[in-house]
mmCIF file of C-alpha atoms in Angstrom:
data_model
loop_
_atom_site.group_PDB
_atom_site.id
_atom_site.type_symbol
_atom_site.label_atom_id
_atom_site.label_comp_id
_atom_site.label_asym_id
_atom_site.label_seq_id
_atom_site.Cartn_x
_atom_site.Cartn_y
_atom_site.Cartn_z
ATOM 1 C CA UNK A 1 0.000 0.000 0.000
ATOM 2 C CA UNK A 2 1.283 3.526 -0.769
ATOM 3 C CA UNK A 3 2.358 5.471 2.307
ATOM 4 C CA UNK A 4 2.103 9.239 2.804
ATOM 5 C CA UNK A 5 3.251 11.178 5.858
ATOM 6 C CA UNK A 6 2.055 14.543 7.095
ATOM 7 C CA UNK A 7 4.383 16.811 9.079
ATOM 8 C CA UNK A 8 2.075 19.414 10.548
ATOM 9 C CA UNK A 9 0.239 20.772 13.557
ATOM 10 C CA UNK A 10 -2.940 19.418 15.103
ATOM 11 C CA UNK A 11 -6.456 20.849 14.985
ATOM 12 C CA UNK A 12 -8.437 19.925 18.093
ATOM 13 C CA UNK A 13 -11.639 20.490 16.104
ATOM 14 C CA UNK A 14 -10.452 17.899 13.584
ATOM 15 C CA UNK A 15 -11.270 19.852 10.435
ATOM 16 C CA UNK A 16 -7.740 20.839 9.466
ATOM 17 C CA UNK A 17 -4.116 20.015 10.184
ATOM 18 C CA UNK A 18 -2.954 16.464 10.807
ATOM 19 C CA UNK A 19 -6.505 15.228 11.364
ATOM 20 C CA UNK A 20 -7.657 16.463 7.947
ATOM 21 C CA UNK A 21 -4.502 15.090 6.322
ATOM 22 C CA UNK A 22 -5.023 11.595 7.695
ATOM 23 C CA UNK A 23 -8.700 11.608 6.718
ATOM 24 C CA UNK A 24 -7.719 12.593 3.178
ATOM 25 C CA UNK A 25 -5.086 9.868 2.926
ATOM 26 C CA UNK A 26 -7.585 7.256 4.130
ATOM 27 C CA UNK A 27 -10.325 8.451 1.776
ATOM 28 C CA UNK A 28 -7.969 8.183 -1.205
ATOM 29 C CA UNK A 29 -6.630 4.732 -0.343
ATOM 30 C CA UNK A 30 -3.227 5.702 1.037
ATOM 31 C CA UNK A 31 -1.791 4.638 4.404
ATOM 32 C CA UNK A 32 -1.227 7.765 6.479
ATOM 33 C CA UNK A 33 1.516 8.444 9.011
ATOM 34 C CA UNK A 34 2.260 11.654 10.879
ATOM 35 C CA UNK A 35 4.889 13.729 12.633
ATOM 36 C CA UNK A 36 3.300 16.355 14.843
ATOM 37 C CA UNK A 37 4.950 19.789 14.995
ATOM 38 C CA UNK A 38 2.555 21.617 17.306
ATOM 39 C CA UNK A 39 -0.609 21.110 19.307
ATOM 40 C CA UNK A 40 -3.285 23.735 18.776
ATOM 41 C CA UNK A 41 -6.504 24.438 20.617
ATOM 42 C CA UNK A 42 -8.522 25.161 17.482
ATOM 43 C CA UNK A 43 -12.141 24.905 16.426
ATOM 44 C CA UNK A 44 -14.332 26.360 13.681
ATOM 45 C CA UNK A 45 -14.100 29.844 15.218
ATOM 46 C CA UNK A 46 -10.559 30.452 16.445
ATOM 47 C CA UNK A 47 -7.126 29.188 17.414
ATOM 48 C CA UNK A 48 -6.951 29.853 21.145
ATOM 49 C CA UNK A 49 -3.634 28.225 22.079
ATOM 50 C CA UNK A 50 -0.519 26.783 20.402
ATOM 51 C CA UNK A 51 2.142 24.570 21.923
ATOM 52 C CA UNK A 52 5.165 23.873 19.720
ATOM 53 C CA UNK A 53 6.729 20.468 20.252
ATOM 54 C CA UNK A 54 10.451 20.117 21.014
ATOM 55 C CA UNK A 55 12.740 20.037 17.983
ATOM 56 C CA UNK A 56 14.290 16.698 18.902
ATOM 57 C CA UNK A 57 10.853 15.097 19.242
ATOM 58 C CA UNK A 58 9.832 16.307 15.787
ATOM 59 C CA UNK A 59 13.020 14.857 14.305
ATOM 60 C CA UNK A 60 12.467 11.593 16.191
ATOM 61 C CA UNK A 61 8.933 11.245 14.798
ATOM 62 C CA UNK A 62 10.145 11.660 11.226
ATOM 63 C CA UNK A 63 12.957 9.164 11.823
ATOM 64 C CA UNK A 64 10.572 6.660 13.404
ATOM 65 C CA UNK A 65 8.253 6.632 10.396
ATOM 66 C CA UNK A 66 10.809 6.795 7.595
ATOM 67 C CA UNK A 67 13.248 4.258 9.048
ATOM 68 C CA UNK A 68 10.591 1.599 9.683
ATOM 69 C CA UNK A 69 7.519 2.098 7.481
ATOM 70 C CA UNK A 70 9.043 4.194 4.724
ATOM 71 C CA UNK A 71 7.147 6.893 2.840
ATOM 72 C CA UNK A 72 6.190 7.413 -0.795
ATOM 73 C CA UNK A 73 5.276 11.081 -0.287
ATOM 74 C CA UNK A 74 5.405 13.701 2.461
ATOM 75 C CA UNK A 75 3.192 16.739 2.981
ATOM 76 C CA UNK A 76 4.168 19.596 5.294
ATOM 77 C CA UNK A 77 1.647 21.918 6.899
ATOM 78 C CA UNK A 78 1.801 24.122 9.989
ATOM 79 C CA UNK A 79 5.459 24.518 10.991
ATOM 80 C CA UNK A 80 5.076 27.597 13.198
ATOM 81 C CA UNK A 81 8.722 28.659 13.782
ATOM 82 C CA UNK A 82 11.993 28.937 11.891
ATOM 83 C CA UNK A 83 13.511 26.303 14.184
ATOM 84 C CA UNK A 84 10.796 23.813 13.239
ATOM 85 C CA UNK A 85 11.146 24.636 9.534
ATOM 86 C CA UNK A 86 14.888 24.064 9.829
ATOM 87 C CA UNK A 87 14.637 20.660 11.514
ATOM 88 C CA UNK A 88 11.911 19.450 9.148
ATOM 89 C CA UNK A 89 13.892 20.543 6.084
ATOM 90 C CA UNK A 90 17.055 18.933 7.448
ATOM 91 C CA UNK A 91 15.377 15.608 8.206
ATOM 92 C CA UNK A 92 13.479 15.388 4.914
ATOM 93 C CA UNK A 93 16.643 16.228 2.993
ATOM 94 C CA UNK A 94 18.659 13.690 4.997
ATOM 95 C CA UNK A 95 16.155 10.975 4.161
ATOM 96 C CA UNK A 96 16.111 11.923 0.482
ATOM 97 C CA UNK A 97 12.370 12.616 0.280
ATOM 98 C CA UNK A 98 11.557 13.463 -3.351
ATOM 99 C CA UNK A 99 7.744 13.560 -3.388
ATOM 100 C CA UNK A 100 7.456 16.519 -1.014
ATOM 101 C CA UNK A 101 4.328 18.679 -1.027
ATOM 102 C CA UNK A 102 4.912 21.968 0.782
ATOM 103 C CA UNK A 103 1.716 23.639 1.960
ATOM 104 C CA UNK A 104 3.089 26.954 3.294
ATOM 105 C CA UNK A 105 0.476 27.288 6.038
ATOM 106 C CA UNK A 106 0.528 30.809 7.447
ATOM 107 C CA UNK A 107 -2.994 31.777 8.555
ATOM 108 C CA UNK A 108 -5.838 29.647 9.927
ATOM 109 C CA UNK A 109 -9.325 29.889 8.402
ATOM 110 C CA UNK A 110 -10.249 31.956 11.467
ATOM 111 C CA UNK A 111 -7.526 34.493 10.622
ATOM 112 C CA UNK A 112 -5.182 33.438 13.422
ATOM 113 C CA UNK A 113 -1.455 33.247 12.524
ATOM 114 C CA UNK A 114 0.098 29.762 12.266
ATOM 115 C CA UNK A 115 3.572 30.772 11.035
ATOM 116 C CA UNK A 116 5.751 33.395 12.671
ATOM 117 C CA UNK A 117 6.886 36.172 10.365
ATOM 118 C CA UNK A 118 10.536 35.353 11.041
ATOM 119 C CA UNK A 119 9.983 31.827 9.730
ATOM 120 C CA UNK A 120 8.836 32.881 6.256
ATOM 121 C CA UNK A 121 12.384 33.248 4.966
ATOM 122 C CA UNK A 122 13.248 29.783 6.290
ATOM 123 C CA UNK A 123 10.331 28.353 4.304
ATOM 124 C CA UNK A 124 11.572 30.179 1.178
ATOM 125 C CA UNK A 125 15.216 29.196 1.464
ATOM 126 C CA UNK A 126 15.154 25.786 3.167
ATOM 127 C CA UNK A 127 11.849 24.053 2.415
ATOM 128 C CA UNK A 128 10.696 25.326 -0.975
ATOM 129 C CA UNK A 129 13.913 24.167 -2.733
ATOM 130 C CA UNK A 130 13.173 20.594 -1.555
ATOM 131 C CA UNK A 131 9.594 20.650 -2.833
ATOM 132 C CA UNK A 132 8.181 18.551 -5.614
ATOM 133 C CA UNK A 133 5.289 21.015 -5.478
ATOM 134 C CA UNK A 134 4.297 24.034 -3.374
ATOM 135 C CA UNK A 135 0.571 24.734 -2.845
ATOM 136 C CA UNK A 136 0.069 28.343 -1.663
ATOM 137 C CA UNK A 137 -3.205 30.216 -1.695
ATOM 138 C CA UNK A 138 -3.102 33.812 -2.910
ATOM 139 C CA UNK A 139 -2.166 35.444 0.451
ATOM 140 C CA UNK A 140 0.562 32.830 0.982
ATOM 141 C CA UNK A 141 1.872 33.351 -2.551
ATOM 142 C CA UNK A 142 2.000 37.094 -1.884
ATOM 143 C CA UNK A 143 3.978 36.547 1.318
ATOM 144 C CA UNK A 144 6.420 34.125 -0.317
ATOM 145 C CA UNK A 145 7.046 36.304 -3.359
ATOM 146 C CA UNK A 146 6.690 39.799 -1.919
ATOM 147 C CA UNK A 147 4.249 40.861 -4.658
ATOM 148 C CA UNK A 148 0.529 41.523 -4.902
ATOM 149 C CA UNK A 149 -1.470 38.798 -6.647
ATOM 150 C CA UNK A 150 -4.630 40.307 -8.119
ATOM 151 C CA UNK A 151 -4.741 39.430 -11.835
ATOM 152 C CA UNK A 152 -4.220 36.301 -13.914
ATOM 153 C CA UNK A 153 -0.782 37.562 -14.941
ATOM 154 C CA UNK A 154 0.064 38.214 -11.276
ATOM 155 C CA UNK A 155 -0.671 34.543 -10.545
ATOM 156 C CA UNK A 156 1.636 33.494 -13.382
ATOM 157 C CA UNK A 157 4.413 35.770 -12.170
ATOM 158 C CA UNK A 158 4.053 34.530 -8.579
ATOM 159 C CA UNK A 159 4.272 30.955 -9.883
ATOM 160 C CA UNK A 160 7.431 31.824 -11.824
ATOM 161 C CA UNK A 161 9.010 33.361 -8.720
ATOM 162 C CA UNK A 162 8.259 30.305 -6.586
ATOM 163 C CA UNK A 163 9.785 28.045 -9.231
ATOM 164 C CA UNK A 164 12.759 30.413 -9.133
ATOM 165 C CA UNK A 165 13.150 29.580 -5.430
ATOM 166 C CA UNK A 166 13.893 25.974 -6.383
ATOM 167 C CA UNK A 167 10.549 24.165 -6.320
ATOM 168 C CA UNK A 168 9.936 21.714 -9.154
ATOM 169 C CA UNK A 169 6.282 22.736 -9.483
ATOM 170 C CA UNK A 170 3.739 25.063 -7.880
ATOM 171 C CA UNK A 171 -0.015 25.456 -7.840
ATOM 172 C CA UNK A 172 -1.289 28.899 -6.836
ATOM 173 C CA UNK A 173 -4.810 28.349 -5.546
ATOM 174 C CA UNK A 174 -7.403 30.891 -6.578
ATOM 175 C CA UNK A 175 -9.974 30.448 -3.842
ATOM 176 C CA UNK A 176 -9.411 33.976 -2.511
ATOM 177 C CA UNK A 177 -10.115 35.591 -5.883
ATOM 178 C CA UNK A 178 -13.446 36.510 -7.464
ATOM 179 C CA UNK A 179 -15.156 34.366 -10.091
ATOM 180 C CA UNK A 180 -14.691 30.639 -10.676
ATOM 181 C CA UNK A 181 -12.276 28.863 -8.338
ATOM 182 C CA UNK A 182 -9.290 28.580 -10.683
ATOM 183 C CA UNK A 183 -5.987 27.119 -9.490
ATOM 184 C CA UNK A 184 -2.880 27.720 -11.605
ATOM 185 C CA UNK A 185 -0.313 24.921 -11.963
ATOM 186 C CA UNK A 186 3.201 25.618 -13.266
ATOM 187 C CA UNK A 187 6.190 23.312 -13.581
ATOM 188 C CA UNK A 188 8.654 25.767 -15.073
ATOM 189 C CA UNK A 189 7.535 24.918 -18.590
ATOM 190 C CA UNK A 190 3.765 24.691 -18.803
ATOM 191 C CA UNK A 191 0.850 26.487 -17.171
ATOM 192 C CA UNK A 192 -2.299 24.437 -16.538
ATOM 193 C CA UNK A 193 -5.532 25.831 -15.075
ATOM 194 C CA UNK A 194 -7.899 23.789 -12.931
ATOM 195 C CA UNK A 195 -11.304 25.406 -12.536
ATOM 196 C CA UNK A 196 -14.374 24.501 -10.500
ATOM 197 C CA UNK A 197 -17.638 26.153 -9.538
ATOM 198 C CA UNK A 198 -17.971 28.034 -6.283
ATOM 199 C CA UNK A 199 -20.452 26.931 -3.637
ATOM 200 C CA UNK A 200 -22.514 29.104 -1.331
ATOM 201 C CA UNK A 201 -21.103 27.792 1.930
ATOM 202 C CA UNK A 202 -18.959 28.966 4.839
ATOM 203 C CA UNK A 203 -17.993 25.375 5.586
ATOM 204 C CA UNK A 204 -14.517 25.415 4.099
ATOM 205 C CA UNK A 205 -12.393 24.629 7.150
ATOM 206 C CA UNK A 206 -9.415 22.518 6.095
ATOM 207 C CA UNK A 207 -9.507 23.118 2.334
ATOM 208 C CA UNK A 208 -5.799 23.923 2.073
ATOM 209 C CA UNK A 209 -4.685 20.953 4.152
ATOM 210 C CA UNK A 210 -7.033 18.677 2.245
ATOM 211 C CA UNK A 211 -5.851 19.854 -1.178
ATOM 212 C CA UNK A 212 -2.168 19.409 -0.319
ATOM 213 C CA UNK A 213 -2.781 16.008 1.267
ATOM 214 C CA UNK A 214 -4.756 14.820 -1.749
ATOM 215 C CA UNK A 215 -1.844 15.916 -3.933
ATOM 216 C CA UNK A 216 0.577 13.967 -1.740
ATOM 217 C CA UNK A 217 -1.701 10.920 -1.920
ATOM 218 C CA UNK A 218 -1.605 11.078 -5.704
ATOM 219 C CA UNK A 219 2.187 11.270 -5.733
ATOM 220 C CA UNK A 220 2.382 8.327 -3.319
ATOM 221 C CA UNK A 221 0.223 6.358 -5.755
ATOM 222 C CA UNK A 222 2.683 7.010 -8.575
ATOM 223 C CA UNK A 223 0.747 9.738 -10.376
ATOM 224 C CA UNK A 224 2.599 12.546 -12.137
ATOM 225 C CA UNK A 225 2.555 15.918 -10.405
ATOM 226 C CA UNK A 226 -0.106 17.357 -12.707
ATOM 227 C CA UNK A 227 -2.224 14.195 -12.355
ATOM 228 C CA UNK A 228 -1.929 14.430 -8.562
ATOM 229 C CA UNK A 229 -3.069 18.070 -8.660
ATOM 230 C CA UNK A 230 -6.024 17.131 -10.889
ATOM 231 C CA UNK A 231 -7.039 14.453 -8.370
ATOM 232 C CA UNK A 232 -6.708 16.924 -5.513
ATOM 233 C CA UNK A 233 -8.815 19.539 -7.280
ATOM 234 C CA UNK A 234 -11.635 17.085 -7.940
ATOM 235 C CA UNK A 235 -11.493 15.645 -4.433
ATOM 236 C CA UNK A 236 -11.500 18.966 -2.562
ATOM 237 C CA UNK A 237 -14.214 20.406 -4.840
ATOM 238 C CA UNK A 238 -16.562 17.573 -3.899
ATOM 239 C CA UNK A 239 -15.485 17.787 -0.244
ATOM 240 C CA UNK A 240 -16.591 21.437 -0.265
ATOM 241 C CA UNK A 241 -19.786 20.678 -2.200
ATOM 242 C CA UNK A 242 -20.704 18.109 0.448
ATOM 243 C CA UNK A 243 -19.430 20.103 3.443
ATOM 244 C CA UNK A 244 -21.635 20.456 6.484
ATOM 245 C CA UNK A 245 -22.281 22.940 9.298
ATOM 246 C CA UNK A 246 -20.438 21.920 12.446
ATOM 247 C CA UNK A 247 -19.669 24.422 15.158
ATOM 248 C CA UNK A 248 -20.349 28.147 15.104
ATOM 249 C CA UNK A 249 -17.810 29.268 12.484
ATOM 250 C CA UNK A 250 -16.337 27.702 9.362
ATOM 251 C CA UNK A 251 -17.495 24.082 9.373
ATOM 252 C CA UNK A 252 -15.342 21.330 7.869
ATOM 253 C CA UNK A 253 -15.206 19.970 4.370
ATOM 254 C CA UNK A 254 -16.481 16.396 4.020
ATOM 255 C CA UNK A 255 -13.441 14.149 3.639
ATOM 256 C CA UNK A 256 -15.491 10.996 3.133
ATOM 257 C CA UNK A 257 -18.000 12.406 0.648
ATOM 258 C CA UNK A 258 -17.570 9.338 -1.610
ATOM 259 C CA UNK A 259 -19.017 7.150 1.144
ATOM 260 C CA UNK A 260 -21.833 9.459 2.178
ATOM 261 C CA UNK A 261 -25.310 8.069 1.564
ATOM 262 C CA UNK A 262 -27.264 11.076 0.269
ATOM 263 C CA UNK A 263 -30.604 9.232 0.155
#
């Protein structure tokens, strides 16, 4: 069975972070493993507390999974600090991880910060160059590149800049823009657009984690990068379409929509 590992923070509400990653892996037929970077008190409304785990424990978790089970793909999520980014990049590089999906998580759906400002440069210089693909939304792409992303050409230029940082591919997600939800894929040679309808729902908690995890699942299954992104786009679109109200804020997407009996 293909194996994918998530290196990310927790979400005590279960809609995002490691919990969403593992649900996505399971839904797509991939065995999921995890290395936890931080524990958050988080629900559909807010992130109320964050506890970063010790650096040596994070490294030990990665070593424990890779040395015994092995991994076909790795997805990173909330890394919080430059020290955590550094240890994760070092360990993934040491283990020669090639199918690395970097989700540069910076802000929670509630608007709470999940990455310190001083850690952004570490993501740019240490993690992005190891990436098979980077999956920023528009605000994250703006932070990584230092430019405003408002037009179609802005998205292309941001994608070019992220490839220039060393990533093999990037998909700039268009969920924060107006109009159809169009994500722009670029591998340094070819641009490919993936477009879906928008849905009238606030229940979008975990979309970024889910998209990146679905991409990692595809890579673990042996799909090409663009095929993995296509799978992720279809999967997360239906997860949003079938999302449900849970809690008082942004409810979760439905990770097991394929199994849901709608009758």
